[in-house]
Structure formats: structure tokens, C-alpha cells
Tab-separated table of N, CA, C and O in Angstrom:
chain	number	residue	atom	x	y	z
T	7	THR	N	2.751	73.507	157.186
T	7	THR	CA	3.620	73.587	156.023
T	7	THR	C	3.857	72.194	155.463
T	7	THR	O	3.802	71.202	156.180
T	8	ALA	N	4.177	72.154	154.194
T	8	ALA	CA	4.446	70.873	153.530
T	8	ALA	C	5.800	70.341	153.973
T	8	ALA	O	6.725	71.110	154.230
T	9	PRO	N	5.922	69.023	154.099
T	9	PRO	CA	7.222	68.471	154.476
T	9	PRO	C	8.242	68.725	153.379
T	9	PRO	O	7.910	68.803	152.201
T	10	ARG	N	9.488	68.880	153.782
T	10	ARG	CA	10.549	69.099	152.814
T	10	ARG	C	10.781	67.827	152.021
T	10	ARG	O	10.791	66.744	152.574
T	11	ARG	N	10.963	67.989	150.739
T	11	ARG	CA	11.250	66.844	149.878
T	11	ARG	C	12.757	66.642	149.811
T	11	ARG	O	13.521	67.592	149.817
T	12	ARG	N	13.141	65.394	149.747
T	12	ARG	CA	14.553	65.065	149.649
T	12	ARG	C	15.083	65.515	148.290
T	12	ARG	O	14.493	65.209	147.256
T	13	PRO	N	16.199	66.258	148.271
T	13	PRO	CA	16.789	66.625	146.985
T	13	PRO	C	17.225	65.372	146.240
T	13	PRO	O	17.648	64.398	146.853
T	14	PRO	N	17.148	65.362	144.917
T	14	PRO	CA	17.509	64.170	144.157
T	14	PRO	C	18.991	63.820	144.254
T	14	PRO	O	19.377	62.695	143.989
T	15	CYS	N	19.827	64.767	144.674
T	15	CYS	CA	21.262	64.523	144.708
T	15	CYS	C	21.688	63.667	145.891
T	15	CYS	O	22.782	63.135	145.907
T	16	CYS	N	20.849	63.521	146.892
T	16	CYS	CA	21.314	62.919	148.125
T	16	CYS	C	20.206	62.096	148.778
T	16	CYS	O	19.099	62.579	148.949
T	17	PRO	N	20.500	60.867	149.169
T	17	PRO	CA	19.473	60.058	149.824
T	17	PRO	C	19.211	60.497	151.270
T	17	PRO	O	18.252	60.072	151.877
T	18	PHE	N	20.074	61.346	151.807
T	18	PHE	CA	19.939	61.784	153.192
T	18	PHE	C	19.696	63.286	153.219
T	18	PHE	O	20.623	64.074	153.124
T	19	MET	N	18.440	63.672	153.333
T	19	MET	CA	18.089	65.082	153.234
T	19	MET	C	18.865	65.930	154.239
T	19	MET	O	19.311	67.027	153.923
T	20	HIS	N	19.087	65.416	155.430
T	20	HIS	CA	19.765	66.224	156.442
T	20	HIS	C	21.182	66.576	156.011
T	20	HIS	O	21.687	67.633	156.344
T	21	CYS	N	21.839	65.714	155.229
T	21	CYS	CA	23.187	66.008	154.750
T	21	CYS	C	23.156	67.173	153.766
T	21	CYS	O	23.998	68.067	153.834
T	22	CYS	N	22.211	67.159	152.843
T	22	CYS	CA	22.109	68.238	151.860
T	22	CYS	C	21.783	69.558	152.540
T	22	CYS	O	22.331	70.591	152.192
T	23	ILE	N	20.901	69.514	153.510
T	23	ILE	CA	20.538	70.738	154.223
T	23	ILE	C	21.735	71.253	154.990
T	23	ILE	O	22.063	72.435	154.931
T	24	ALA	N	22.451	70.361	155.680
T	24	ALA	CA	23.628	70.780	156.443
T	24	ALA	C	24.683	71.352	155.515
T	24	ALA	O	25.295	72.378	155.809
T	25	ALA	N	24.918	70.711	154.372
T	25	ALA	CA	25.925	71.199	153.434
T	25	ALA	C	25.530	72.561	152.877
T	25	ALA	O	26.368	73.429	152.695
T	26	ALA	N	24.259	72.753	152.604
T	26	ALA	CA	23.798	74.026	152.063
T	26	ALA	C	23.952	75.152	153.074
T	26	ALA	O	24.110	76.305	152.696
T	27	GLU	N	23.910	74.821	154.355
T	27	GLU	CA	23.997	75.834	155.400
T	27	GLU	C	25.428	76.088	155.856
T	27	GLU	O	25.684	77.042	156.575
T	28	MET	N	26.362	75.234	155.451
T	28	MET	CA	27.751	75.396	155.868
T	28	MET	C	28.404	76.538	155.094
T	28	MET	O	28.248	76.633	153.883
T	29	PRO	N	29.143	77.380	155.783
T	29	PRO	CA	29.862	78.428	155.052
T	29	PRO	C	31.049	77.818	154.308
T	29	PRO	O	31.604	76.799	154.721
T	30	LEU	N	31.410	78.440	153.210
T	30	LEU	CA	32.587	77.986	152.479
T	30	LEU	C	33.841	78.319	153.282
T	30	LEU	O	33.890	79.334	153.981
T	31	PRO	N	34.848	77.479	153.174
T	31	PRO	CA	36.115	77.847	153.814
T	31	PRO	C	36.693	79.074	153.116
T	31	PRO	O	36.351	79.379	151.973
T	32	ARG	N	37.570	79.766	153.794
T	32	ARG	CA	38.174	80.959	153.203
T	32	ARG	C	39.232	80.608	152.169
T	32	ARG	O	39.506	81.388	151.265
T	33	ARG	N	39.827	79.424	152.310
T	33	ARG	CA	40.855	78.974	151.366
T	33	ARG	C	40.666	77.487	151.106
T	33	ARG	O	40.372	76.729	152.020
T	34	ILE	N	40.837	77.076	149.857
T	34	ILE	CA	40.683	75.670	149.482
T	34	ILE	C	41.917	75.222	148.706
T	34	ILE	O	42.398	75.938	147.825
T	35	VAL	N	42.404	74.018	149.036
T	35	VAL	CA	43.373	73.318	148.206
T	35	VAL	C	42.643	72.101	147.663
T	35	VAL	O	42.225	71.228	148.418
T	36	ASP	N	42.440	72.075	146.358
T	36	ASP	CA	41.791	70.928	145.711
T	36	ASP	C	42.862	69.861	145.565
T	36	ASP	O	43.794	69.996	144.771
T	37	CYS	N	42.733	68.797	146.326
T	37	CYS	CA	43.812	67.814	146.424
T	37	CYS	C	43.731	66.686	145.400
T	37	CYS	O	44.548	65.761	145.451
T	38	HIS	N	42.805	66.751	144.449
T	38	HIS	CA	42.721	65.675	143.458
T	38	HIS	C	41.865	66.120	142.281
T	38	HIS	O	40.655	66.247	142.402
T	39	HIS	N	42.494	66.358	141.167
T	39	HIS	CA	41.745	66.630	139.941
T	39	HIS	C	42.583	66.186	138.757
T	39	HIS	O	43.766	65.871	138.884
T	40	HIS	N	41.959	66.146	137.591
T	40	HIS	CA	42.614	65.732	136.358
T	40	HIS	C	42.343	66.746	135.256
T	40	HIS	O	41.263	67.327	135.203
T	41	PHE	N	43.327	66.952	134.396
T	41	PHE	CA	43.098	67.593	133.110
T	41	PHE	C	43.207	66.468	132.090
T	41	PHE	O	44.131	65.651	132.151
T	42	LEU	N	42.272	66.402	131.180
T	42	LEU	CA	42.271	65.339	130.169
T	42	LEU	C	42.520	65.951	128.803
T	42	LEU	O	41.841	66.898	128.404
T	43	ALA	N	43.495	65.389	128.106
T	43	ALA	CA	43.848	65.877	126.772
T	43	ALA	C	43.906	64.685	125.821
T	43	ALA	O	44.984	64.250	125.418
T	44	PRO	N	42.756	64.119	125.469
T	44	PRO	CA	42.740	62.896	124.675
T	44	PRO	C	43.331	63.034	123.278
T	44	PRO	O	43.626	62.024	122.637
T	45	ASP	N	43.544	64.237	122.805
T	45	ASP	CA	44.165	64.433	121.495
T	45	ASP	C	45.695	64.464	121.574
T	45	ASP	O	46.359	64.497	120.538
T	46	GLU	N	46.228	64.456	122.794
T	46	GLU	CA	47.679	64.463	122.983
T	46	GLU	C	48.208	63.030	123.066
T	46	GLU	O	47.517	62.144	123.568
T	47	PRO	N	49.451	62.788	122.613
T	47	PRO	CA	50.007	61.428	122.645
T	47	PRO	C	50.051	60.810	124.042
T	47	PRO	O	49.876	59.599	124.188
T	48	PHE	N	50.259	61.623	125.076
T	48	PHE	CA	50.342	61.075	126.434
T	48	PHE	C	48.994	60.570	126.954
T	48	PHE	O	48.938	59.875	127.956
T	49	HIS	N	47.908	60.916	126.296
T	49	HIS	CA	46.569	60.435	126.657
T	49	HIS	C	45.940	59.650	125.508
T	49	HIS	O	44.717	59.685	125.306
T	50	ALA	N	46.758	58.922	124.749
T	50	ALA	CA	46.255	58.166	123.596
T	50	ALA	C	45.176	57.160	124.000
T	50	ALA	O	44.177	56.996	123.300
T	51	THR	N	45.347	56.509	125.143
T	51	THR	CA	44.339	55.534	125.588
T	51	THR	C	43.017	56.229	125.877
T	51	THR	O	41.953	55.727	125.500
T	52	LEU	N	43.069	57.379	126.524
T	52	LEU	CA	41.832	58.134	126.784
T	52	LEU	C	41.162	58.515	125.472
T	52	LEU	O	39.938	58.446	125.347
T	53	GLY	N	41.970	58.919	124.493
T	53	GLY	CA	41.421	59.256	123.191
T	53	GLY	C	40.750	58.054	122.537
T	53	GLY	O	39.659	58.161	121.986
T	54	ALA	N	41.403	56.897	122.636
T	54	ALA	CA	40.844	55.674	122.041
T	54	ALA	C	39.543	55.269	122.725
T	54	ALA	O	38.666	54.674	122.096
T	55	LEU	N	39.424	55.597	124.008
T	55	LEU	CA	38.207	55.273	124.755
T	55	LEU	C	37.087	56.294	124.522
T	55	LEU	O	35.971	56.111	124.995
T	56	GLY	N	37.397	57.374	123.815
T	56	GLY	CA	36.392	58.400	123.545
T	56	GLY	C	36.190	59.382	124.680
T	56	GLY	O	35.167	60.072	124.742
T	57	ALA	N	37.169	59.463	125.584
T	57	ALA	CA	37.053	60.397	126.717
T	57	ALA	C	37.048	61.836	126.208
T	57	ALA	O	37.807	62.183	125.306
T	58	PRO	N	36.201	62.681	126.773
T	58	PRO	CA	36.196	64.087	126.373
T	58	PRO	C	37.367	64.821	127.010
T	58	PRO	O	37.888	64.412	128.046
T	59	ALA	N	37.776	65.894	126.391
T	59	ALA	CA	38.816	66.744	126.982
T	59	ALA	C	38.251	67.432	128.224
T	59	ALA	O	37.049	67.702	128.318
T	60	TYR	N	39.129	67.677	129.187
T	60	TYR	CA	38.778	68.504	130.343
T	60	TYR	C	39.970	69.415	130.571
T	60	TYR	O	41.039	68.988	130.989
T	61	THR	N	39.795	70.678	130.243
T	61	THR	CA	40.890	71.635	130.204
T	61	THR	C	40.992	72.469	131.476
T	61	THR	O	40.072	72.493	132.304
T	62	ALA	N	42.108	73.175	131.576
T	62	ALA	CA	42.292	74.103	132.698
T	62	ALA	C	41.209	75.177	132.676
T	62	ALA	O	40.714	75.605	133.723
T	63	GLU	N	40.823	75.589	131.486
T	63	GLU	CA	39.766	76.604	131.363
T	63	GLU	C	38.422	76.069	131.856
T	63	GLU	O	37.661	76.794	132.519
T	64	GLN	N	38.128	74.812	131.550
T	64	GLN	CA	36.887	74.206	132.038
T	64	GLN	C	36.911	74.070	133.561
T	64	GLN	O	35.911	74.334	134.226
T	65	TYR	N	38.053	73.673	134.096
T	65	TYR	CA	38.177	73.566	135.559
T	65	TYR	C	37.947	74.934	136.200
T	65	TYR	O	37.230	75.040	137.191
T	66	ALA	N	38.562	75.971	135.635
T	66	ALA	CA	38.392	77.324	136.182
T	66	ALA	C	36.925	77.738	136.155
T	66	ALA	O	36.415	78.323	137.123
T	67	ALA	N	36.229	77.435	135.070
T	67	ALA	CA	34.805	77.772	134.981
T	67	ALA	C	33.993	76.964	135.991
T	67	ALA	O	33.098	77.503	136.646
T	68	ASP	N	34.304	75.675	136.121
T	68	ASP	CA	33.565	74.817	137.055
T	68	ASP	C	33.777	75.221	138.509
T	68	ASP	O	32.900	75.011	139.344
T	69	SER	N	34.941	75.770	138.816
T	69	SER	CA	35.248	76.113	140.208
T	69	SER	C	35.146	77.612	140.476
T	69	SER	O	35.508	78.081	141.558
T	70	ALA	N	34.645	78.371	139.503
T	70	ALA	CA	34.505	79.818	139.677
T	70	ALA	C	33.686	80.116	140.922
T	70	ALA	O	32.697	79.457	141.204
T	71	GLY	N	34.113	81.095	141.664
T	71	GLY	CA	33.405	81.481	142.878
T	71	GLY	C	33.882	80.764	144.124
T	71	GLY	O	33.484	81.113	145.230
T	72	LEU	N	34.709	79.747	143.953
T	72	LEU	CA	35.271	79.038	145.106
T	72	LEU	C	36.659	79.595	145.403
T	72	LEU	O	37.408	79.911	144.475
T	73	PRO	N	37.026	79.693	146.665
T	73	PRO	CA	38.337	80.269	147.011
T	73	PRO	C	39.474	79.246	146.884
T	73	PRO	O	40.207	78.961	147.833
T	74	ILE	N	39.630	78.690	145.684
T	74	ILE	CA	40.676	77.698	145.456
T	74	ILE	C	42.002	78.425	145.252
T	74	ILE	O	42.140	79.242	144.345
T	75	GLU	N	42.968	78.108	146.117
T	75	GLU	CA	44.274	78.745	146.045
T	75	GLU	C	45.300	77.900	145.318
T	75	GLU	O	46.180	78.419	144.649
T	76	LYS	N	45.216	76.581	145.507
T	76	LYS	CA	46.163	75.669	144.881
T	76	LYS	C	45.442	74.370	144.572
T	76	LYS	O	44.415	74.059	145.165
T	77	THR	N	46.021	73.605	143.630
T	77	THR	CA	45.449	72.311	143.301
T	77	THR	C	46.563	71.278	143.159
T	77	THR	O	47.740	71.624	143.013
T	78	VAL	N	46.152	70.020	143.195
T	78	VAL	CA	47.070	68.902	142.966
T	78	VAL	C	46.519	68.114	141.791
T	78	VAL	O	45.411	67.580	141.862
T	79	HIS	N	47.288	68.059	140.714
T	79	HIS	CA	46.873	67.301	139.532
T	79	HIS	C	47.310	65.857	139.708
T	79	HIS	O	48.455	65.572	140.027
T	80	ILE	N	46.406	64.928	139.473
T	80	ILE	CA	46.666	63.495	139.582
T	80	ILE	C	46.687	62.897	138.176
T	80	ILE	O	45.832	63.219	137.351
T	81	GLU	N	47.636	62.013	137.938
T	81	GLU	CA	47.753	61.360	136.633
T	81	GLU	C	46.429	60.713	136.240
T	81	GLU	O	45.746	60.116	137.059
T	82	ALA	N	46.109	60.825	134.957
T	82	ALA	CA	44.835	60.310	134.453
T	82	ALA	C	45.079	59.288	133.339
T	82	ALA	O	45.038	59.625	132.166
T	83	LEU	N	45.352	58.052	133.706
T	83	LEU	CA	45.567	56.971	132.741
T	83	LEU	C	46.539	57.376	131.634
T	83	LEU	O	46.314	57.109	130.457
T	84	ALA	N	47.619	58.019	132.024
T	84	ALA	CA	48.570	58.509	131.030
T	84	ALA	C	49.356	57.362	130.409
T	84	ALA	O	49.830	56.473	131.100
T	85	ASP	N	49.486	57.413	129.097
T	85	ASP	CA	50.367	56.490	128.385
T	85	ASP	C	51.820	56.909	128.589
T	85	ASP	O	52.720	56.085	128.496
T	86	ASP	N	52.021	58.189	128.858
T	86	ASP	CA	53.346	58.751	129.098
T	86	ASP	C	53.208	59.733	130.258
T	86	ASP	O	52.830	60.888	130.073
T	87	GLY	N	53.496	59.244	131.473
T	87	GLY	CA	53.337	60.078	132.661
T	87	GLY	C	54.203	61.329	132.638
T	87	GLY	O	53.775	62.400	133.074
T	88	ALA	N	55.427	61.201	132.126
T	88	ALA	CA	56.309	62.368	132.042
T	88	ALA	C	55.740	63.403	131.064
T	88	ALA	O	55.818	64.612	131.325
T	89	GLY	N	55.161	62.937	129.969
T	89	GLY	CA	54.544	63.858	129.012
T	89	GLY	C	53.356	64.589	129.603
T	89	GLY	O	53.193	65.796	129.409
T	90	GLU	N	52.532	63.856	130.359
T	90	GLU	CA	51.388	64.491	131.012
T	90	GLU	C	51.867	65.506	132.042
T	90	GLU	O	51.343	66.626	132.114
T	91	ALA	N	52.883	65.136	132.832
T	91	ALA	CA	53.416	66.056	133.852
T	91	ALA	C	53.977	67.320	133.203
T	91	ALA	O	53.760	68.429	133.708
T	92	ALA	N	54.690	67.166	132.082
T	92	ALA	CA	55.234	68.330	131.378
T	92	ALA	C	54.111	69.230	130.865
T	92	ALA	O	54.206	70.459	130.925
T	93	TYR	N	53.037	68.625	130.374
T	93	TYR	CA	51.879	69.373	129.886
T	93	TYR	C	51.259	70.192	131.018
T	93	TYR	O	51.004	71.393	130.868
T	94	VAL	N	51.042	69.564	132.156
T	94	VAL	CA	50.434	70.259	133.297
T	94	VAL	C	51.386	71.322	133.840
T	94	VAL	O	50.966	72.427	134.185
T	95	ASP	N	52.681	71.015	133.892
T	95	ASP	CA	53.670	71.995	134.349
T	95	ASP	C	53.662	73.222	133.450
T	95	ASP	O	53.745	74.359	133.935
T	96	ALA	N	53.533	73.016	132.142
T	96	ALA	CA	53.470	74.147	131.210
T	96	ALA	C	52.219	74.988	131.453
T	96	ALA	O	52.282	76.226	131.393
T	97	LEU	N	51.093	74.340	131.737
T	97	LEU	CA	49.870	75.086	132.062
T	97	LEU	C	50.090	75.956	133.297
T	97	LEU	O	49.717	77.133	133.319
T	98	ALA	N	50.671	75.371	134.333
T	98	ALA	CA	50.911	76.097	135.580
T	98	ALA	C	51.910	77.228	135.364
T	98	ALA	O	51.723	78.336	135.884
T	99	SER	N	52.946	76.975	134.588
T	99	SER	CA	53.981	77.982	134.343
T	99	SER	C	53.436	79.210	133.631
T	99	SER	O	53.875	80.327	133.885
T	100	ARG	N	52.466	79.011	132.763
T	100	ARG	CA	51.903	80.179	132.051
T	100	ARG	C	50.694	80.771	132.777
T	100	ARG	O	50.042	81.676	132.257
T	101	GLY	N	50.380	80.246	133.964
T	101	GLY	CA	49.302	80.816	134.772
T	101	GLY	C	47.914	80.344	134.390
T	101	GLY	O	46.918	80.939	134.803
T	102	ALA	N	47.816	79.265	133.608
T	102	ALA	CA	46.511	78.763	133.170
T	102	ALA	C	45.806	77.977	134.269
T	102	ALA	O	44.614	77.683	134.145
T	103	CYS	N	46.536	77.595	135.312
T	103	CYS	CA	45.927	76.842	136.413
T	103	CYS	C	46.735	77.101	137.691
T	103	CYS	O	47.800	77.714	137.651
T	104	LYS	N	46.214	76.639	138.790
T	104	LYS	CA	46.841	76.849	140.099
T	104	LYS	C	47.486	75.583	140.645
T	104	LYS	O	47.572	75.378	141.833
T	105	VAL	N	47.946	74.719	139.756
T	105	VAL	CA	48.551	73.458	140.170
T	105	VAL	C	49.842	73.745	140.938
T	105	VAL	O	50.730	74.416	140.433
T	106	ALA	N	49.903	73.211	142.148
T	106	ALA	CA	51.096	73.359	142.986
T	106	ALA	C	51.877	72.055	143.054
T	106	ALA	O	53.044	72.053	143.418
T	107	ALA	N	51.226	70.934	142.709
T	107	ALA	CA	51.891	69.632	142.729
T	107	ALA	C	51.273	68.745	141.679
T	107	ALA	O	50.086	68.842	141.387
T	108	ILE	N	52.113	67.885	141.106
T	108	ILE	CA	51.663	66.944	140.088
T	108	ILE	C	51.963	65.545	140.586
T	108	ILE	O	53.047	65.268	141.035
């Protein structure tokens, strides 16, 4: 048989193979993620830098199929940390995300 080629994602083929063979945990807490809202005043610097938005809906699509139960939102270069926290709290309050801590 032909030797296995290293996947382009990883310089250590054995790591990729091991990760591919590992079962997913039954429950996941994502302990670090960001929602980016560059059009909002609390993310004015991100907007000025040309950062793209990253919404709760995009996060849900990106993590679909994973057993994520809760998440922790981390501040993302906020010009107004309280404004960003209020924005994320509002998302969580209406059920748009699973943020348990900000």
C-alpha cells in the first residue's frame, strides 16, 4: 500500500490521525470565543480595522453537530467593554447563543 500522506493541516501526521480517531466528548464548554460586531459603537476600532462581523448565528453554524452546552465570551478589543457585555448578554437572554459567562 502507498504510504499515508501528511494532511496539510498538521506537520505531525500522527496527531491528525489520533484526533480523527478520538470520539467527541458528550458535552463541551467552549471556554473562549468572540462575537464581532464592527458596525456597533463598542467595536468601533474593529470596524476601523476592517474586521468582519462574526455573529451568534455564524458561531452556531460553525459549531453545528458539536455537543456544545455552554460558552464563555471573551472581550474582543472592545472600545466599550460594558457595551459589548450588554450586547452579548442580550443575545444570551433571547436564546441566540449559549453564553454562560462574559
